[in-house]
Tab-separated table of C-alpha atoms in Angstrom:
chain	number	residue	atom	x	y	z
A	1	MET	CA	2.221	8.438	-23.531
A	2	ASP	CA	-0.736	9.432	-21.342
A	3	GLY	CA	-2.275	6.006	-21.832
A	4	ALA	CA	0.939	4.310	-20.759
A	5	LEU	CA	1.249	6.433	-17.620
A	6	SER	CA	-2.307	5.570	-16.594
A	7	LYS	CA	-1.369	1.883	-16.481
A	8	ILE	CA	1.509	2.330	-14.010
A	9	ARG	CA	0.974	0.796	-10.559
A	10	PHE	CA	3.127	1.411	-7.506
A	11	VAL	CA	3.891	-1.223	-4.890
A	12	THR	CA	6.453	-1.037	-2.087
A	13	GLU	CA	9.467	-3.351	-2.115
A	14	ALA	CA	8.282	-4.838	1.159
A	15	GLU	CA	4.791	-5.642	-0.134
A	16	ALA	CA	6.194	-7.099	-3.361
A	17	SER	CA	8.514	-9.283	-1.285
A	18	VAL	CA	5.545	-10.500	0.769
A	19	HIS	CA	3.788	-11.756	-2.347
A	20	PHE	CA	7.012	-13.370	-3.552
A	21	CYS	CA	7.382	-15.228	-0.233
A	22	ILE	CA	3.741	-16.290	-0.265
A	23	HIS	CA	4.047	-17.612	-3.809
A	24	HIS	CA	7.256	-19.580	-3.192
A	25	THR	CA	6.556	-20.892	0.324
A	26	ASN	CA	3.551	-22.321	2.154
A	27	LEU	CA	2.984	-18.990	3.902
A	28	GLY	CA	-0.186	-18.376	1.916
A	29	ASN	CA	-1.711	-21.547	3.381
A	30	VAL	CA	-1.297	-20.417	6.982
A	31	LEU	CA	-2.145	-16.710	6.855
A	32	ARG	CA	-5.718	-16.205	8.026
A	33	PRO	CA	-7.749	-13.151	9.073
A	34	GLY	CA	-6.520	-11.888	12.422
A	35	ILE	CA	-2.981	-13.258	12.081
A	36	ASN	CA	-0.208	-10.689	12.446
A	37	PHE	CA	3.132	-10.722	10.686
A	38	ALA	CA	6.123	-8.407	10.440
A	39	ILE	CA	8.279	-7.359	7.517
A	40	CYS	CA	11.839	-6.267	8.218
A	41	ASP	CA	13.062	-4.450	5.112
A	42	ALA	CA	16.813	-4.383	5.704
A	43	GLY	CA	18.437	-1.995	3.268
A	44	ASP	CA	21.901	-0.506	2.966
A	45	SER	CA	21.216	2.630	5.005
A	46	THR	CA	17.777	2.216	6.606
A	47	ILE	CA	15.932	-0.637	8.266
A	48	GLU	CA	12.137	-0.447	8.267
A	49	THR	CA	10.118	-2.885	10.337
A	50	THR	CA	6.378	-2.891	9.679
A	51	LEU	CA	3.605	-4.852	11.346
A	52	TYR	CA	0.625	-6.055	9.325
A	53	SER	CA	-2.645	-7.794	10.145
A	54	VAL	CA	-4.372	-10.096	7.679
A	55	ILE	CA	-7.906	-8.844	6.991
A	56	SER	CA	-8.924	-11.415	4.379
A	57	ALA	CA	-7.435	-14.534	2.819
A	58	LEU	CA	-9.862	-15.289	-0.012
A	59	PRO	CA	-10.160	-14.855	-2.911
A	60	ALA	CA	-6.804	-13.112	-2.444
A	61	LEU	CA	-4.707	-12.159	0.546
A	62	LYS	CA	-5.276	-8.637	1.823
A	63	PHE	CA	-3.514	-7.107	4.789
A	64	GLU	CA	-3.420	-3.735	6.508
A	65	LYS	CA	-0.510	-1.816	7.970
A	66	ARG	CA	-0.611	-1.505	11.757
A	67	SER	CA	2.608	0.260	12.738
A	68	SER	CA	6.069	0.939	11.391
A	69	VAL	CA	9.479	2.050	12.662
A	70	CYS	CA	12.471	3.085	10.577
A	71	ILE	CA	16.027	3.356	11.895
A	72	GLN	CA	19.221	4.545	10.228
A	73	THR	CA	21.461	1.525	10.002
A	74	GLY	CA	22.062	-1.284	7.535
A	75	GLY	CA	24.673	-2.776	5.261
A	76	ARG	CA	26.429	0.529	4.653
A	77	PHE	CA	27.121	0.835	8.390
A	78	VAL	CA	28.951	-2.497	8.293
A	79	ASP	CA	31.091	-1.090	5.482
A	80	LEU	CA	31.866	1.965	7.619
A	81	GLU	CA	33.164	-0.287	10.390
A	82	VAL	CA	35.354	-2.090	7.840
A	83	GLU	CA	36.622	1.252	6.577
A	84	LYS	CA	37.565	2.407	10.084
A	85	PHE	CA	39.305	-0.898	10.812
A	86	LEU	CA	41.349	-0.841	7.591
A	87	HIS	CA	42.333	2.797	7.988
A	88	ARG	CA	43.469	2.171	11.565
A	89	THR	CA	45.301	-1.072	10.742
A	90	LEU	CA	47.090	0.253	7.659
A	91	THR	CA	48.103	3.440	9.416
A	92	SER	CA	49.554	1.491	12.343
A	93	ALA	CA	51.527	-0.605	9.821
A	94	GLY	CA	53.403	2.526	8.735
A	95	LEU	CA	51.955	2.965	5.216
A	96	ASN	CA	51.956	6.460	3.768
A	97	PRO	CA	48.599	8.342	3.795
A	98	ASP	CA	48.008	7.944	0.048
A	99	ASP	CA	48.453	4.173	0.205
A	100	VAL	CA	46.277	4.000	3.310
A	101	ALA	CA	43.468	5.794	1.458
A	102	ASP	CA	43.822	3.668	-1.704
A	103	TYR	CA	44.142	0.336	0.118
A	104	THR	CA	41.206	1.171	2.369
A	105	LYS	CA	38.983	1.991	-0.606
A	106	ILE	CA	39.894	-1.226	-2.423
A	107	GLY	CA	39.492	-3.266	0.767
A	108	VAL	CA	36.019	-1.917	1.544
A	109	LYS	CA	34.846	-2.745	-1.981
A	110	SER	CA	36.346	-6.235	-1.850
A	111	PHE	CA	34.712	-6.871	1.521
A	112	GLY	CA	31.312	-5.706	0.238
A	113	ASP	CA	31.536	-7.794	-2.923
A	114	PHE	CA	32.632	-11.065	-1.340
A	115	ALA	CA	33.370	-11.430	2.392
A	116	LYS	CA	30.290	-9.544	3.533
A	117	LEU	CA	27.974	-11.821	1.546
A	118	GLY	CA	29.741	-14.986	2.658
A	119	PHE	CA	30.113	-14.334	6.376
A	120	GLN	CA	27.881	-16.513	8.538
A	121	ASP	CA	29.663	-16.958	11.856
A	122	GLU	CA	33.021	-16.301	13.515
A	123	ARG	CA	34.355	-19.821	13.041
A	124	GLY	CA	35.926	-19.151	9.626
A	125	ASP	CA	38.441	-16.603	8.329
A	126	GLN	CA	38.018	-14.620	5.109
A	127	SER	CA	40.432	-12.658	2.948
A	128	ILE	CA	39.903	-9.399	1.106
A	129	GLN	CA	41.928	-7.666	-1.556
A	130	ILE	CA	43.440	-4.369	-0.409
A	131	THR	CA	45.748	-3.680	-3.366
A	132	HIS	CA	46.177	-4.781	-6.956
A	133	ASN	CA	49.925	-5.079	-6.293
A	134	THR	CA	50.347	-8.824	-5.772
A	135	ARG	CA	53.907	-8.258	-4.508
A	136	PHE	CA	52.663	-6.424	-1.427
A	137	ASN	CA	53.233	-8.554	1.695
A	138	ASN	CA	53.023	-7.579	5.359
A	139	PRO	CA	52.798	-10.433	7.887
A	140	ALA	CA	52.155	-7.965	10.719
A	141	ILE	CA	48.729	-7.205	9.285
A	142	LYS	CA	48.150	-10.716	7.876
A	143	THR	CA	48.552	-9.577	4.282
A	144	ARG	CA	50.064	-11.685	1.509
A	145	ARG	CA	50.110	-10.941	-2.218
A	146	GLY	CA	47.840	-7.955	-1.725
A	147	ARG	CA	45.197	-9.841	0.238
A	148	MET	CA	44.471	-9.349	3.936
A	149	THR	CA	43.112	-12.192	6.060
A	150	LEU	CA	40.366	-11.250	8.497
A	151	SER	CA	39.455	-13.528	11.386
A	152	GLY	CA	35.836	-14.485	11.908
A	153	SER	CA	35.779	-12.699	15.259
A	154	THR	CA	37.022	-9.492	13.619
A	155	ILE	CA	34.346	-9.651	10.917
A	156	LYS	CA	31.704	-10.296	13.554
A	157	GLN	CA	32.637	-7.005	15.210
A	158	PHE	CA	31.875	-5.193	11.944
A	159	PHE	CA	28.327	-6.546	12.052
A	160	ASP	CA	27.556	-6.487	15.767
A	161	GLY	CA	26.562	-2.845	16.245
A	162	CYS	CA	24.322	-2.812	13.174
A	163	VAL	CA	22.671	-6.152	13.956
A	164	LYS	CA	22.060	-5.079	17.557
A	165	ASP	CA	20.245	-1.943	16.356
A	166	ILE	CA	18.162	-3.923	13.851
A	167	ILE	CA	17.057	-6.493	16.412
A	168	GLY	CA	16.284	-3.683	18.848
A	169	GLY	CA	13.961	-2.093	16.279
A	170	VAL	CA	12.188	-5.385	15.606
A	171	ASP	CA	11.871	-6.045	19.348
A	172	GLN	CA	10.289	-2.620	19.781
A	173	GLN	CA	7.664	-3.413	17.157
A	174	LEU	CA	6.875	-6.867	18.506
A	175	MET	CA	6.220	-5.389	21.948
A	176	SER	CA	3.194	-3.565	20.529
A	177	LEU	CA	1.784	-6.489	18.529
A	178	SER	CA	2.866	-10.110	18.699
A	179	SER	CA	3.582	-11.725	15.339
A	180	ARG	CA	3.823	-15.336	14.242
A	181	TYR	CA	5.987	-14.610	11.223
A	182	ILE	CA	8.822	-12.239	10.355
A	183	LEU	CA	9.708	-11.749	6.702
A	184	LEU	CA	13.327	-10.640	6.329
A	185	VAL	CA	13.791	-8.861	3.005
A	186	GLY	CA	15.971	-6.154	1.488
A	187	ARG	CA	19.533	-6.046	0.238
A	188	PHE	CA	21.059	-6.480	3.697
A	189	GLY	CA	18.442	-9.135	4.389
A	190	ASP	CA	20.509	-11.395	2.098
A	191	SER	CA	23.282	-11.461	4.739
A	192	PRO	CA	23.698	-15.041	6.071
A	193	TYR	CA	24.872	-13.636	9.407
A	194	LEU	CA	21.835	-11.384	9.843
A	195	ARG	CA	19.538	-14.266	8.889
A	196	GLN	CA	21.197	-16.539	11.434
A	197	GLU	CA	20.931	-13.920	14.191
A	198	PHE	CA	17.218	-13.453	13.444
A	199	LYS	CA	16.615	-17.191	13.761
A	200	LYS	CA	18.579	-17.376	17.017
A	201	ARG	CA	16.631	-14.452	18.443
A	202	TYR	CA	13.044	-15.083	17.362
A	203	GLU	CA	12.507	-18.773	16.643
A	204	PRO	CA	12.789	-19.697	20.363
A	205	GLN	CA	9.937	-17.200	20.881
A	206	GLY	CA	7.736	-19.195	18.489
A	207	CYS	CA	8.168	-16.775	15.600
A	208	ARG	CA	8.997	-18.241	12.193
A	209	ILE	CA	11.521	-16.404	10.004
A	210	ILE	CA	10.530	-16.293	6.312
A	211	LEU	CA	13.374	-15.745	3.837
A	212	THR	CA	13.610	-15.253	0.091
A	213	ASN	CA	15.967	-17.781	-1.455
A	214	ASP	CA	16.531	-15.637	-4.542
A	215	SER	CA	18.302	-12.302	-4.661
A	216	THR	CA	16.341	-9.404	-3.222
A	217	SER	CA	16.125	-7.663	-6.599
A	218	LYS	CA	14.575	-10.792	-8.151
A	219	ALA	CA	12.200	-11.170	-5.201
A	220	VAL	CA	11.012	-7.581	-5.570
A	221	ALA	CA	10.660	-7.771	-9.353
A	222	ASP	CA	8.854	-11.118	-9.366
A	223	GLY	CA	6.824	-10.144	-6.307
A	224	ALA	CA	5.606	-6.994	-8.030
A	225	VAL	CA	4.365	-9.073	-10.974
A	226	ILE	CA	2.664	-11.526	-8.609
A	227	TRP	CA	1.093	-8.601	-6.716
A	228	LYS	CA	-0.284	-7.215	-9.977
A	229	LEU	CA	-1.830	-10.556	-10.962
A	230	VAL	CA	-3.317	-11.090	-7.504
A	231	TYR	CA	-4.657	-7.544	-7.458
A	232	GLU	CA	-6.382	-7.932	-10.826
A	233	LEU	CA	-7.833	-11.346	-9.984
A	234	SER	CA	-9.114	-10.227	-6.594
A	235	ASN	CA	-10.565	-7.078	-8.120
A	236	HIS	CA	-12.559	-9.072	-10.645
A	237	ALA	CA	-13.573	-11.681	-8.106
A	238	SER	CA	-14.438	-9.608	-5.062
A	239	GLN	CA	-14.934	-5.978	-6.052
A	240	PRO	CA	-18.440	-5.005	-4.905
A	241	SER	CA	-20.970	-2.847	-6.682
A	242	TRP	CA	-20.750	0.868	-5.922
A	243	GLY	CA	-23.685	3.227	-5.970
A	244	ILE	CA	-26.045	5.636	-4.232
A	245	GLU	CA	-29.580	5.782	-2.904
A	246	THR	CA	-32.099	7.193	-5.329
A	247	SER	CA	-35.783	8.078	-5.367
A	248	VAL	CA	-38.011	6.550	-8.024
A	249	ALA	CA	-41.367	7.685	-9.371
A	250	PHE	CA	-44.168	5.995	-7.458
A	251	ASN	CA	-45.932	3.319	-9.508
A	252	HIS	CA	-49.377	2.472	-8.127
A	253	ASN	CA	-49.422	-0.774	-10.115
A	254	ASP	CA	-46.153	-2.107	-8.705
A	255	PRO	CA	-46.573	-4.314	-5.576
A	256	ASP	CA	-43.132	-3.253	-4.341
A	257	HIS	CA	-44.217	0.373	-4.547
A	258	GLN	CA	-47.529	-0.373	-2.853
A	259	ASP	CA	-45.597	-1.775	0.128
A	260	ARG	CA	-43.777	1.559	0.347
A	261	LYS	CA	-46.679	3.933	-0.259
A	262	ASP	CA	-46.490	5.222	3.326
A	263	THR	CA	-43.025	6.592	2.547
A	264	ALA	CA	-44.037	8.308	-0.701
A	265	THR	CA	-43.319	12.045	-0.910
A	266	ILE	CA	-43.735	14.843	-3.425
A	267	SER	CA	-40.490	15.990	-5.015
A	268	ALA	CA	-39.584	19.613	-5.756
A	269	SER	CA	-40.598	18.908	-9.351
A	270	GLY	CA	-44.075	17.799	-8.246
A	271	TRP	CA	-43.564	14.069	-8.772
A	272	GLU	CA	-44.701	11.466	-6.252
A	273	VAL	CA	-41.604	9.428	-5.395
A	274	VAL	CA	-40.408	6.732	-3.007
A	275	SER	CA	-36.883	6.610	-1.612
A	276	GLY	CA	-34.624	3.628	-0.966
A	277	GLY	CA	-33.895	2.732	-4.590
A	278	TRP	CA	-30.454	1.691	-5.802
A	279	LYS	CA	-28.480	3.480	-8.517
A	280	SER	CA	-25.076	2.016	-9.330
A	281	PHE	CA	-21.883	3.625	-10.539
A	282	VAL	CA	-20.505	0.211	-11.448
A	283	ASN	CA	-21.662	-3.353	-10.859
A	284	LYS	CA	-19.818	-6.116	-9.032
A	285	GLY	CA	-17.081	-7.866	-10.978
A	286	ILE	CA	-16.530	-4.998	-13.412
A	287	THR	CA	-13.160	-3.262	-13.083
A	288	PRO	CA	-13.046	-0.023	-15.094
A	289	ASP	CA	-9.782	1.223	-16.563
A	290	ILE	CA	-7.498	3.258	-14.339
A	291	ASN	CA	-8.657	6.903	-14.181
A	292	ALA	CA	-11.983	6.006	-15.797
A	293	ILE	CA	-14.797	8.233	-14.503
A	294	VAL	CA	-18.437	7.173	-14.085
A	295	ARG	CA	-21.014	9.952	-13.672
A	296	ILE	CA	-24.536	10.053	-12.253
A	297	PRO	CA	-26.378	13.272	-13.230
A	298	PHE	CA	-28.374	15.333	-10.723
A	299	SER	CA	-30.862	18.110	-11.321
A	300	LEU	CA	-32.293	20.225	-8.493
A	301	ASP	CA	-35.123	22.758	-8.848
A	302	PHE	CA	-35.446	25.982	-6.834
A	303	PRO	CA	-38.363	28.464	-6.786
A	304	SER	CA	-36.198	31.562	-7.334
A	305	PHE	CA	-32.665	32.627	-8.119
A	306	SER	CA	-32.292	34.035	-4.611
A	307	ALA	CA	-33.552	30.882	-2.854
A	308	GLU	CA	-31.310	29.412	-0.186
A	309	LEU	CA	-29.354	26.602	-1.827
A	310	GLY	CA	-27.694	25.170	1.293
A	311	ARG	CA	-25.406	22.162	1.416
A	312	PHE	CA	-25.794	18.932	-0.518
A	313	GLU	CA	-24.613	15.572	0.799
A	314	LEU	CA	-24.551	12.245	-0.985
A	315	SER	CA	-23.705	8.938	0.684
A	316	ILE	CA	-21.755	6.307	-1.250
A	317	TYR	CA	-22.550	2.631	-0.653
A	318	ASN	CA	-21.141	-0.699	-1.729
A	319	TYR	CA	-23.120	-3.871	-2.344
A	320	SER	CA	-21.378	-7.244	-2.031
A	321	GLY	CA	-24.239	-9.315	-3.423
A	322	ASP	CA	-24.687	-10.487	-6.997
A	323	GLY	CA	-26.769	-8.873	-9.708
A	324	GLU	CA	-28.175	-5.356	-9.699
A	325	PRO	CA	-30.784	-4.825	-6.957
A	326	VAL	CA	-33.755	-2.491	-7.300
A	327	TRP	CA	-33.838	-1.454	-3.648
A	328	MET	CA	-31.077	-0.818	-1.114
A	329	LYS	CA	-33.355	-0.031	1.857
A	330	ASP	CA	-36.413	-1.728	3.271
A	331	LYS	CA	-39.716	0.125	3.741
A	332	GLN	CA	-38.618	1.175	7.242
A	333	GLY	CA	-35.575	2.904	5.776
A	334	ASN	CA	-32.992	0.380	6.976
A	335	LEU	CA	-30.152	-0.898	4.803
A	336	LEU	CA	-30.846	-4.269	3.242
A	337	PRO	CA	-28.331	-7.131	3.731
A	338	LYS	CA	-24.970	-6.856	1.912
A	339	PHE	CA	-25.204	-3.061	1.631
A	340	GLU	CA	-22.660	-0.940	3.476
A	341	LYS	CA	-22.048	2.777	3.644
A	342	ALA	CA	-18.564	3.639	2.361
A	343	GLY	CA	-18.426	7.419	2.627
A	344	THR	CA	-20.069	10.767	1.951
A	345	ILE	CA	-19.323	13.551	-0.502
A	346	ARG	CA	-20.420	17.080	0.347
A	347	MET	CA	-20.748	20.357	-1.473
A	348	ASN	CA	-21.930	23.871	-0.637
A	349	LEU	CA	-24.458	24.639	-3.352
A	350	GLU	CA	-24.029	28.371	-2.724
A	351	ASP	CA	-20.792	28.038	-4.690
A	352	LEU	CA	-22.880	26.977	-7.693
A	353	ARG	CA	-25.385	29.834	-7.688
A	354	GLY	CA	-23.915	31.141	-10.912
A	355	VAL	CA	-24.780	27.830	-12.555
A	356	LEU	CA	-28.550	28.171	-11.967
A	357	GLU	CA	-30.583	28.266	-15.168
A	358	SER	CA	-34.178	29.404	-15.497
A	359	ARG	CA	-36.916	27.322	-17.087
A	360	ILE	CA	-40.706	27.341	-17.327
A	361	VAL	CA	-42.559	24.306	-15.915
A	362	ASP	CA	-46.374	24.330	-16.057
A	363	ASP	CA	-46.280	28.104	-16.576
A	364	ILE	CA	-44.181	28.503	-13.425
A	365	LEU	CA	-40.669	29.966	-13.481
A	366	GLN	CA	-38.153	27.683	-11.786
A	367	TRP	CA	-34.393	27.663	-11.422
A	368	GLN	CA	-32.540	24.458	-12.205
A	369	LEU	CA	-29.124	23.373	-10.961
A	370	ASP	CA	-27.403	20.577	-12.900
A	371	PHE	CA	-24.289	18.715	-11.738
A	372	ASN	CA	-22.800	15.219	-11.669
A	373	ALA	CA	-21.778	12.860	-8.896
A	374	CYS	CA	-18.526	11.280	-10.101
A	375	MET	CA	-16.496	8.219	-9.244
A	376	ARG	CA	-12.940	7.988	-10.541
A	377	PHE	CA	-11.192	4.601	-10.410
A	378	SER	CA	-7.547	4.994	-9.383
A	379	GLY	CA	-6.080	1.561	-8.730
A	380	ASN	CA	-6.239	0.889	-5.001
A	381	PHE	CA	-8.750	3.622	-4.267
A	382	LEU	CA	-11.857	5.367	-5.551
A	383	GLU	CA	-12.195	9.120	-5.734
A	384	THR	CA	-15.743	10.471	-5.402
A	385	TYR	CA	-16.687	14.096	-5.979
A	386	PHE	CA	-19.163	16.475	-7.623
A	387	GLU	CA	-18.539	18.267	-10.900
A	388	TRP	CA	-20.412	21.002	-12.767
A	389	LYS	CA	-20.010	23.182	-15.812
A	390	GLN	CA	-19.549	26.881	-15.190
A	391	GLU	CA	-18.840	29.431	-17.913
A	392	GLY	CA	-17.924	26.609	-20.274
A	393	VAL	CA	-15.394	25.049	-17.888
A	394	MET	CA	-15.844	21.782	-15.965
A	395	ARG	CA	-15.156	22.317	-12.268
A	396	GLU	CA	-14.767	19.834	-9.406
A	397	GLY	CA	-15.692	20.004	-5.747
A	398	PRO	CA	-13.866	18.420	-2.780
A	399	SER	CA	-13.222	14.702	-3.170
A	400	TYR	CA	-13.684	11.782	-0.796
A	401	ILE	CA	-11.223	8.879	-1.085
A	402	ILE	CA	-12.344	5.271	-0.570
A	403	ASP	CA	-9.612	2.650	-0.073
A	404	ILE	CA	-10.916	-0.379	-1.970
A	405	THR	CA	-8.172	-2.679	-0.641
A	406	ILE	CA	-10.131	-2.846	2.631
A	407	ALA	CA	-13.626	-2.370	1.214
């Protein structure tokens, strides 16, 4: 069971729908770094409009969230307008309260199942079932054989308030960041009327409306699968190497070391070392399993148990080049090309004083502190932290999160 849970990935409906649209349209051919697009996720009770900017197109599309607004409206609010209309109309027709309640309930469901999905403009009428009694007729409310006819203009009124609020939310977002494309997704996004109103509103402004031709549930399900495949392929293709700077024992016979002899120092253990070396957690193109942990051991020496331990900081770097380099810094201490600092993990070593262990080195008593720098791979992000063993129990320090979707 634990193994199965570790393989679960989470992706939002909106993001899954984006990948579905990209796969089934030519959108993927036009999205380039710097292009902005919006996703309007129109649900039954909430409408969320989010702006994104493309940060890379190859080997796989990656985009970052810029801003988002969520308003309480949607398909359910259209149903509420239908409910109010039916209750008012049936009451005015003189039906008893029980029949009004029953007919209203049946009518709202019939509208949601059929008329709501078919309505596109006010030019055509639609009928809904309000009772299973096919002998019920009432010309005053345009009802025959249990079915009520609704004019297109009446149905439009059910939608107008909701659609106005949705467009207002999208307008608000587009004021902060212009977008070339709007992806309309979500259950209410299937509404032909809402789709038409979006096109009327935004296409004259030069904004293209992207729609899913399949049902929203299929778009989300298929889009999630596409997202997973794209994520895995891009991870294998573009994931950089991750590692740290390390010091290496100075080798007088190595020309590279000779070039760096001016930077050589004596370590606490008495070794002559040069800094600027590269030590990797994982090399480019290798994608460890989810929740896999890679450790790099550290050992620090102190002259006495009461010595000041201080704070320890370790910078994490990524390397986008190929192969495994020996050095990450030049002899002046500057980062070499394709290396980039990604973050820093910190720890107060005073918290580890109880972990100090004594040892004799060259007849001198020293105190040694052992711990690991760790990198845990968690899908879209890396978690870096220190760990140590204390009284037989592995303990962890504060963690630093690196978002690898924008690395």
